[in-house]
Amino acid sequence: MGFCNSCGRPIVKEEYGTNKDGSLNPEFCCDCYQNGEYTEPDITLEEMIVRKTKEMMAKNDRLPETHATAITATFIPGLKRWNPEFQDDYKTL
């Protein structure tokens, strides 16, 4: 099991996104990447952090927002979609 390089959620093969040719792309989940494109191309890093923070808090109502935000704000910027160092690595898949 790996993590989606856009939203950070754990993914298994059945949840992989797809490339333009229909092949599976193990770098991204099916919610974030389909047919070689992001499903939400205009979402910002900040919006993704807020979304994932809310999802994390919904799954654990005892988790303080400050802790959830600290986790997502640390983890998500290092994912390939948001890190310019890796920006085009996945496009060769």
Short mmCIF file of C-alpha atoms in Angstrom, two decimals:
data_model
loop_
_atom_site.label_atom_id
_atom_site.label_comp_id
_atom_site.label_asym_id
_atom_site.label_seq_id
_atom_site.Cartn_x
_atom_site.Cartn_y
_atom_site.Cartn_z
CA MET A 1 0.00 0.00 0.00
CA GLY A 2 1.19 3.46 -0.87
CA PHE A 3 -0.08 7.00 -0.55
CA CYS A 4 -1.68 9.24 -3.15
CA ASN A 5 0.83 11.89 -4.17
CA SER A 6 -1.92 14.49 -4.37
CA CYS A 7 -4.15 14.04 -1.31
CA GLY A 8 -2.02 11.70 0.80
CA ARG A 9 -4.61 9.03 1.44
CA PRO A 10 -3.48 5.41 1.58
CA ILE A 11 -4.22 3.58 -1.67
CA VAL A 12 -4.13 0.04 -2.99
CA LYS A 13 -4.11 -1.05 -6.63
CA GLU A 14 -7.90 -1.07 -6.92
CA GLU A 15 -7.92 2.65 -6.05
CA TYR A 16 -5.14 3.83 -8.40
CA GLY A 17 -5.80 6.68 -10.80
CA THR A 18 -5.36 6.21 -14.54
CA ASN A 19 -3.05 7.54 -17.23
CA LYS A 20 -4.27 8.82 -20.63
CA ASP A 21 -3.89 5.35 -22.11
CA GLY A 22 -6.06 3.84 -19.38
CA SER A 23 -3.19 2.17 -17.55
CA LEU A 24 -3.08 2.42 -13.78
CA ASN A 25 -1.02 5.17 -12.19
CA PRO A 26 0.20 4.06 -8.74
CA GLU A 27 1.26 7.61 -7.86
CA PHE A 28 -2.29 8.92 -7.44
CA CYS A 29 -5.70 7.73 -6.25
CA CYS A 30 -8.71 7.51 -8.53
CA ASP A 31 -10.31 10.48 -6.77
CA CYS A 32 -7.41 12.78 -7.67
CA TYR A 33 -6.22 11.54 -11.07
CA GLN A 34 -8.15 10.13 -14.06
CA ASN A 35 -7.23 9.78 -17.73
CA GLY A 36 -3.85 11.43 -17.21
CA GLU A 37 -5.25 14.56 -15.57
CA TYR A 38 -6.05 15.80 -12.10
CA THR A 39 -9.76 15.63 -11.36
CA GLU A 40 -9.50 19.04 -9.67
CA PRO A 41 -6.75 20.85 -11.57
CA ASP A 42 -7.41 24.19 -9.89
CA ILE A 43 -7.40 23.09 -6.25
CA THR A 44 -4.63 24.81 -4.30
CA LEU A 45 -2.28 23.30 -1.77
CA GLU A 46 -4.00 25.29 0.96
CA GLU A 47 -7.43 24.03 -0.10
CA MET A 48 -6.16 20.44 -0.08
CA ILE A 49 -4.73 20.89 3.41
CA VAL A 50 -8.05 22.28 4.68
CA ARG A 51 -10.02 19.46 3.02
CA LYS A 52 -7.80 16.73 4.40
CA THR A 53 -7.75 18.34 7.85
CA LYS A 54 -11.57 18.31 7.92
CA GLU A 55 -11.66 14.68 6.74
CA MET A 56 -9.16 13.67 9.40
CA MET A 57 -11.18 15.41 12.12
CA ALA A 58 -14.41 13.80 10.89
CA LYS A 59 -12.84 10.37 11.33
CA ASN A 60 -11.57 11.20 14.82
CA ASP A 61 -13.75 13.66 16.71
CA ARG A 62 -11.26 13.82 19.59
CA LEU A 63 -8.47 15.10 17.33
CA PRO A 64 -7.92 18.82 17.88
CA GLU A 65 -7.97 20.92 14.72
CA THR A 66 -4.51 22.28 15.52
CA HIS A 67 -3.05 18.76 15.56
CA ALA A 68 -4.84 17.70 12.39
CA THR A 69 -3.68 20.85 10.62
CA ALA A 70 -0.12 20.32 11.79
CA ILE A 71 -0.15 16.81 10.34
CA THR A 72 -1.62 17.75 6.97
CA ALA A 73 0.41 20.96 6.65
CA THR A 74 3.59 18.94 7.17
CA PHE A 75 2.75 15.89 5.05
CA ILE A 76 0.86 17.17 1.99
CA PRO A 77 3.41 19.77 0.75
CA GLY A 78 5.97 16.97 0.41
CA LEU A 79 3.79 14.96 -1.98
CA LYS A 80 4.74 14.94 -5.66
CA ARG A 81 1.84 17.08 -6.85
CA TRP A 82 2.80 19.92 -4.53
CA ASN A 83 6.58 19.59 -4.54
CA PRO A 84 8.22 21.32 -7.54
CA GLU A 85 11.23 19.01 -7.24
CA PHE A 86 9.05 16.09 -8.36
CA GLN A 87 6.58 18.01 -10.50
CA ASP A 88 6.87 16.07 -13.77
CA ASP A 89 8.08 12.65 -12.61
CA TYR A 90 4.64 11.06 -12.82
CA LYS A 91 3.94 12.32 -16.34
CA THR A 92 6.35 9.77 -17.75
CA LEU A 93 4.23 6.90 -16.45
#
